[in-house]
CSV table of C-alpha atoms in Angstrom, one decimal:
chain,number,residue,atom,x,y,z
A,1,MET,CA,1.9,37.4,117.3
A,2,ALA,CA,4.1,37.5,113.9
A,3,ARG,CA,6.4,35.2,113.0
A,4,THR,CA,10.0,35.3,111.8
A,5,THR,CA,10.4,34.0,107.9
A,6,ASP,CA,13.3,32.1,106.6
A,7,SER,CA,14.5,35.5,105.0
A,8,ASP,CA,14.3,37.5,108.3
A,9,LEU,CA,18.2,37.9,109.9
A,10,ALA,CA,18.6,37.8,113.9
A,11,PRO,CA,20.4,40.8,115.4
A,12,HIS,CA,23.0,38.7,116.1
A,13,GLU,CA,23.4,37.7,112.4
A,14,LEU,CA,23.3,41.5,111.3
A,15,ARG,CA,26.1,41.7,114.0
A,16,VAL,CA,28.3,39.1,112.8
A,17,LEU,CA,27.9,40.8,109.2
A,18,VAL,CA,29.2,43.9,110.5
A,19,ALA,CA,32.1,42.4,112.4
A,20,VAL,CA,33.2,40.7,109.4
A,21,ALA,CA,33.1,43.7,107.0
A,22,ASP,CA,35.0,45.9,109.9
A,23,THR,CA,37.6,43.6,110.9
A,24,GLY,CA,38.2,42.4,107.1
A,25,GLY,CA,37.9,38.6,107.9
A,26,PHE,CA,36.2,36.0,109.7
A,27,SER,CA,39.2,35.1,112.4
A,28,ALA,CA,39.4,38.9,113.3
A,29,ALA,CA,35.6,39.0,113.3
A,30,ALA,CA,35.3,35.5,115.8
A,31,GLY,CA,37.7,37.6,118.2
A,32,THR,CA,35.9,40.7,118.4
A,33,LEU,CA,32.6,39.1,118.9
A,34,GLY,CA,34.2,36.3,121.4
A,35,LEU,CA,33.2,33.3,119.0
A,36,THR,CA,34.8,30.5,116.9
A,37,GLN,CA,36.1,31.2,113.6
A,38,SER,CA,33.6,28.3,111.9
A,39,ALA,CA,30.4,30.2,114.0
A,40,VAL,CA,31.0,33.1,112.1
A,41,SER,CA,31.4,31.5,109.0
A,42,HIS,CA,28.6,29.5,109.4
A,43,SER,CA,26.3,32.3,110.3
A,44,VAL,CA,27.6,34.4,107.2
A,45,ARG,CA,27.0,31.3,104.7
A,46,GLY,CA,23.2,31.2,106.4
A,47,SER,CA,22.5,34.9,105.6
A,48,GLU,CA,23.8,34.5,102.1
A,49,ARG,CA,21.4,31.6,102.0
A,50,ARG,CA,18.3,33.4,103.1
A,51,ILE,CA,19.2,36.5,101.2
A,52,GLY,CA,20.3,34.9,98.0
A,53,ALA,CA,23.4,36.6,97.3
A,54,VAL,CA,27.0,36.3,98.4
A,55,LEU,CA,28.1,38.7,100.7
A,56,PHE,CA,31.8,38.5,101.0
A,57,GLU,CA,34.6,37.4,98.9
A,58,ARG,CA,36.6,35.1,100.7
A,59,GLY,CA,40.7,35.1,99.8
A,60,ARG,CA,44.1,34.6,101.5
A,61,ALA,CA,43.9,38.7,102.6
A,62,GLY,CA,40.5,38.0,104.6
A,63,ALA,CA,37.1,38.6,103.7
A,64,ARG,CA,35.6,41.5,101.5
A,65,PRO,CA,32.4,42.6,100.7
A,66,THR,CA,30.5,42.6,97.5
A,67,PRO,CA,28.6,45.0,96.2
A,68,ALA,CA,25.6,43.3,97.9
A,69,GLY,CA,27.4,42.5,100.8
A,70,GLU,CA,28.1,46.5,101.0
A,71,LYS,CA,24.6,47.3,100.8
A,72,ALA,CA,23.5,44.4,103.5
A,73,VAL,CA,26.5,45.6,105.9
A,74,ALA,CA,25.3,49.2,105.5
A,75,TYR,CA,21.8,48.1,106.5
A,76,ALA,CA,22.4,46.3,109.2
A,77,ARG,CA,24.4,49.0,110.8
A,78,ARG,CA,21.3,51.0,110.7
A,79,VAL,CA,19.3,48.2,111.9
A,80,LEU,CA,21.3,47.6,114.8
A,81,ARG,CA,21.4,51.1,115.6
A,82,LEU,CA,17.8,51.5,115.6
A,83,LEU,CA,17.6,48.6,118.1
A,84,ASP,CA,19.8,50.6,120.5
A,85,VAL,CA,17.5,53.7,119.7
A,86,LEU,CA,14.3,52.0,120.7
A,87,THR,CA,16.2,51.0,123.8
A,88,ALA,CA,17.2,54.3,124.8
A,89,GLU,CA,13.8,55.9,123.3
A,90,ALA,CA,11.8,53.6,125.5
A,91,ARG,CA,13.9,54.2,128.7
A,92,GLY,CA,14.1,58.2,128.5
A,93,ALA,CA,10.0,57.7,127.6
A,94,ALA,CA,9.9,56.0,131.3
A,95,ARG,CA,12.4,58.9,132.9
A,96,SER,CA,9.8,61.8,132.2
A,97,GLY,CA,11.4,62.4,128.4
A,98,ALA,CA,15.0,62.5,129.3
A,99,VAL,CA,17.4,61.9,126.0
A,100,GLU,CA,19.9,59.6,126.6
A,101,GLY,CA,22.3,57.5,124.9
A,102,PRO,CA,25.2,57.6,122.0
A,103,LEU,CA,24.5,60.1,119.2
A,104,ARG,CA,26.8,59.7,116.0
A,105,ILE,CA,27.8,62.8,114.2
A,106,THR,CA,29.9,63.1,111.1
A,107,ALA,CA,30.9,66.8,109.9
A,108,PHE,CA,33.4,68.1,107.6
A,109,ARG,CA,35.9,69.9,109.0
A,110,SER,CA,35.1,73.3,109.4
A,111,ALA,CA,31.7,72.5,110.3
A,112,ALA,CA,33.4,70.3,113.1
A,113,LEU,CA,35.8,73.6,114.0
A,114,HIS,CA,33.0,76.0,114.1
A,115,LEU,CA,29.4,74.5,114.1
A,116,LEU,CA,29.5,71.3,116.5
A,117,PRO,CA,31.4,72.9,119.4
A,118,PRO,CA,28.5,75.0,120.6
A,119,ALA,CA,25.7,72.5,119.5
A,120,LEU,CA,27.5,70.2,121.8
A,121,GLN,CA,27.8,72.5,124.8
A,122,ARG,CA,24.3,73.1,124.4
A,123,LEU,CA,23.5,69.5,124.3
A,124,ARG,CA,25.6,68.7,127.1
A,125,ALA,CA,24.0,71.5,129.0
A,126,ARG,CA,20.3,70.4,128.5
A,127,HIS,CA,21.1,66.5,128.2
A,128,PRO,CA,23.8,65.4,130.1
A,129,ALA,CA,22.9,61.7,129.8
A,130,VAL,CA,23.8,62.1,125.9
A,131,GLU,CA,27.5,60.9,124.5
A,132,PRO,CA,28.1,62.4,121.5
A,133,ARG,CA,31.2,60.8,119.0
A,134,VAL,CA,32.2,63.3,116.3
A,135,ARG,CA,33.8,61.8,113.2
A,136,ILE,CA,35.4,64.3,110.8
A,137,VAL,CA,35.1,63.3,106.9
A,138,ARG,CA,36.2,64.9,103.6
A,139,GLU,CA,33.0,66.6,102.1
A,140,VAL,CA,33.8,64.8,98.5
A,141,GLY,CA,32.5,62.1,96.7
A,142,ARG,CA,29.6,60.6,99.0
A,143,GLY,CA,31.0,62.7,101.9
A,144,THR,CA,29.0,62.9,105.1
A,145,ALA,CA,26.1,62.0,103.7
A,146,GLY,CA,27.6,58.5,102.7
A,147,ASP,CA,28.3,58.0,106.6
A,148,VAL,CA,24.9,58.0,107.4
A,149,ALA,CA,24.0,56.0,104.6
A,150,ASP,CA,26.6,53.1,105.6
A,151,GLY,CA,25.2,53.2,109.1
A,152,ARG,CA,28.2,54.8,110.7
A,153,ALA,CA,26.5,58.0,111.6
A,154,ASP,CA,23.3,58.8,113.1
A,155,ILE,CA,23.2,62.5,111.4
A,156,ALA,CA,25.9,64.5,109.0
A,157,ILE,CA,26.7,68.0,108.9
A,158,ALA,CA,26.8,68.4,105.2
A,159,THR,CA,26.8,70.4,102.4
A,160,LEU,CA,23.1,70.6,100.1
A,161,GLY,CA,22.1,71.4,96.8
A,162,GLY,CA,24.5,69.6,94.7
A,163,SER,CA,23.8,67.6,91.7
A,164,ALA,CA,24.1,64.0,93.5
A,165,PRO,CA,20.9,62.8,94.7
A,166,LEU,CA,20.5,61.4,98.2
A,167,PRO,CA,20.9,57.8,99.0
A,168,PRO,CA,17.5,55.9,99.4
A,169,GLY,CA,16.1,56.1,103.0
A,170,LEU,CA,18.2,59.6,103.7
A,171,VAL,CA,16.4,62.6,104.5
A,172,ALA,CA,18.1,66.4,104.6
A,173,SER,CA,17.3,69.6,105.8
A,174,GLY,CA,19.2,73.2,105.4
A,175,LEU,CA,20.6,75.1,108.5
A,176,PHE,CA,22.0,78.1,106.7
A,177,GLU,CA,23.3,79.5,103.4
A,178,GLU,CA,26.6,81.1,103.3
A,179,PRO,CA,28.5,83.2,101.1
A,180,TYR,CA,32.0,83.0,99.1
A,181,ALA,CA,34.6,85.7,99.4
A,182,LEU,CA,37.9,86.1,98.0
A,183,VAL,CA,40.8,85.8,100.7
A,184,HIS,CA,44.5,87.3,100.2
A,185,ALA,CA,47.1,88.8,101.9
A,186,PRO,CA,46.6,92.1,103.4
A,187,GLY,CA,48.2,95.2,101.5
A,188,HIS,CA,47.8,93.7,97.7
A,189,ALA,CA,47.0,96.5,95.0
A,190,ALA,CA,45.3,93.5,92.7
A,191,PRO,CA,44.5,90.7,94.3
A,192,ARG,CA,42.6,88.8,91.6
A,193,SER,CA,45.5,88.8,89.7
A,194,LEU,CA,47.3,86.4,92.5
A,195,PRO,CA,47.8,82.6,91.9
A,196,LEU,CA,45.0,80.1,93.3
A,197,VAL,CA,45.1,78.2,96.2
A,198,ASP,CA,42.7,75.4,96.3
A,199,TRP,CA,41.6,72.3,97.9
A,200,ALA,CA,39.4,69.5,96.9
A,201,GLU,CA,36.2,69.9,99.2
A,202,ASN,CA,35.9,73.5,97.9
A,203,CYS,CA,34.9,72.6,93.8
A,204,GLY,CA,31.4,71.5,94.6
A,205,SER,CA,28.6,71.5,91.9
A,206,HIS,CA,26.8,74.3,93.8
A,207,THR,CA,29.8,76.8,93.2
A,208,ARG,CA,30.7,75.0,89.7
A,209,GLY,CA,28.7,77.2,87.3
A,210,TRP,CA,29.5,80.6,89.0
A,211,TRP,CA,33.1,79.7,89.1
A,212,ALA,CA,33.3,78.6,85.2
A,213,ALA,CA,31.7,82.0,84.5
A,214,GLN,CA,34.6,83.9,86.1
A,215,ASP,CA,37.4,84.2,83.3
A,216,TRP,CA,39.7,85.9,86.2
A,217,ILE,CA,40.2,82.8,88.1
A,218,PRO,CA,43.5,80.9,87.1
A,219,LYS,CA,43.4,77.1,87.7
A,220,ALA,CA,45.2,76.3,91.2
A,221,THR,CA,48.4,76.4,91.1
A,222,VAL,CA,48.5,74.8,95.0
A,223,GLU,CA,46.2,72.2,96.0
A,224,ALA,CA,46.3,71.9,99.6
A,225,GLU,CA,44.3,69.2,101.7
A,226,ASP,CA,42.1,71.4,103.6
A,227,ASP,CA,40.8,75.0,104.3
A,228,GLY,CA,43.3,75.5,106.9
A,229,ALA,CA,46.3,74.9,105.3
A,230,VAL,CA,44.7,77.0,102.3
A,231,LEU,CA,44.8,79.9,105.4
A,232,SER,CA,47.8,79.0,106.1
A,233,LEU,CA,49.3,79.5,102.4
A,234,VAL,CA,47.1,82.3,101.8
A,235,SER,CA,48.6,84.1,104.8
A,236,ALA,CA,51.7,83.6,104.1
A,237,GLY,CA,51.8,85.1,100.5
A,238,HIS,CA,51.5,82.0,98.3
A,239,GLY,CA,48.4,83.3,96.7
A,240,MET,CA,44.5,83.8,96.7
A,241,ALA,CA,41.4,81.8,97.6
A,242,ILE,CA,38.2,81.6,97.2
A,243,MET,CA,36.4,80.7,100.7
A,244,PRO,CA,33.1,79.9,102.2
A,245,ALA,CA,32.3,81.7,105.3
A,246,LEU,CA,32.2,79.0,107.7
A,247,SER,CA,35.8,78.4,106.5
A,248,LEU,CA,36.6,82.0,107.3
A,249,ALA,CA,34.9,81.8,111.0
A,250,GLY,CA,38.3,83.1,113.3
A,251,ALA,CA,40.2,83.9,109.9
A,252,PRO,CA,43.7,85.3,111.3
A,253,ALA,CA,44.4,89.2,111.0
A,254,SER,CA,47.5,87.9,108.5
A,255,VAL,CA,44.6,87.7,105.9
A,256,SER,CA,41.9,90.1,104.5
A,257,VAL,CA,38.6,89.3,103.2
A,258,ALA,CA,37.2,90.8,100.1
A,259,ASP,CA,33.4,90.6,99.1
A,260,LEU,CA,32.9,89.0,95.9
A,261,GLY,CA,30.2,91.2,94.6
A,262,PRO,CA,26.3,90.5,94.2
A,263,ASP,CA,26.5,87.8,92.1
A,264,ARG,CA,28.7,86.0,94.7
A,265,PRO,CA,28.5,82.3,94.9
A,266,THR,CA,26.8,80.6,98.5
A,267,ARG,CA,26.6,77.0,99.4
A,268,GLN,CA,23.8,75.8,101.7
A,269,VAL,CA,24.9,73.7,104.8
A,270,GLY,CA,22.4,71.3,106.5
A,271,TYR,CA,22.1,68.1,108.1
A,272,VAL,CA,21.5,64.5,106.7
A,273,THR,CA,20.2,61.6,108.6
A,274,THR,CA,18.1,58.4,108.1
A,275,ALA,CA,14.1,58.7,108.0
A,276,GLU,CA,13.9,56.4,110.7
A,277,LEU,CA,16.0,58.4,113.2
A,278,ALA,CA,15.0,62.0,111.9
A,279,GLY,CA,12.3,62.2,115.2
A,280,SER,CA,14.7,60.1,117.7
A,281,ALA,CA,15.4,62.6,120.8
A,282,VAL,CA,19.1,62.2,119.9
A,283,VAL,CA,18.9,63.9,116.7
A,284,ARG,CA,16.4,66.5,117.3
A,285,ALA,CA,18.1,67.6,120.6
A,286,LEU,CA,21.3,68.1,118.2
A,287,VAL,CA,19.3,69.8,115.7
A,288,ARG,CA,17.8,72.2,118.2
A,289,GLY,CA,21.2,72.8,119.4
A,290,LEU,CA,22.3,73.6,115.8
A,291,ARG,CA,19.6,76.1,115.2
A,292,ALA,CA,20.2,77.9,118.6
A,293,THR,CA,24.0,78.4,117.8
A,294,LEU,CA,24.1,79.0,114.5
A,295,PRO,CA,27.1,81.8,112.8
A,296,HIS,CA,26.8,85.3,112.4
A,297,GLY,CA,26.7,86.5,108.8
A,298,VAL,CA,25.1,83.5,107.2
A,299,ARG,CA,21.0,83.1,105.9
A,300,LEU,CA,19.3,81.1,107.9
A,301,LEU,CA,17.2,78.6,106.6
A,302,GLY,CA,14.1,76.8,108.5
A,303,GLY,CA,11.9,73.8,107.9
A,304,GLU,CA,12.0,69.9,109.2
A,305,ALA,CA,14.2,67.4,107.5
A,306,ALA,CA,12.8,66.6,104.0
A,307,PRO,CA,14.0,64.8,101.0
A,308,GLN,CA,16.5,67.0,99.3
A,309,ARG,CA,19.8,66.7,97.5
A,310,THR,CA,23.5,66.2,98.7
A,311,GLY,CA,27.0,66.5,98.0
A,312,PRO,CA,29.6,68.1,95.9
């Protein structure tokens, strides 16, 4: 039997690290875990000693992870999640391959609105013992993939094909490619002359080259919080917008959608998960649901999870 080494951390020590990071202090973590503050402090000092790095900055305001601590906490979350999956997968195997247990999903807004509902409906119908938990994250910066890297999600619906590399240990696979279109209020004779309404998630590197080559696109005069707000502003006559098909699913009759021509930009939407969870029953069940319920008007993409780039 393999023996632990001095650098090994036990699951309860990983839970302490996560609790301190999540609550922002030793006292709060102790209350969450049902421990004394001294026990939490002792556990963290022991983890720091074995890792050989300071994991938290202590101060009057509480405890904040150092860069080393952020990395350690992210891996701690992922290891603890794997222990949960181990139990669920083994239990499912003993029950003739039943799929069960929690499934943590992160998605950007339009994916949560239009991709997840039919996929989750199919998932629940086929695997009622699965417990989906959905978190909506803006697809900027580290975006949805960052949630998976940090151990906060098992799978992320993400935009792929950007210039940012995937964090180590993550894999991605495309689901579909969607075109962008011009959106404006009906009846305008020259919609390309209207002011531009935009939002932060819409400036991904996958469209930047096309965008820069279009001398008719002005600088945005209005920046909205999300694509839903953009549609509302456009429908009220405040300008035009350039939006991907997923954001236009179920668009109101108060907007017109025009094709941008053969050179129109597209974006690829897919999923990101960890290398360890890619083969788990819960993740595979959701992926099958996503592939079976993709929206119309997009180019389907095939293939299993493989290393790719992601992010805006």
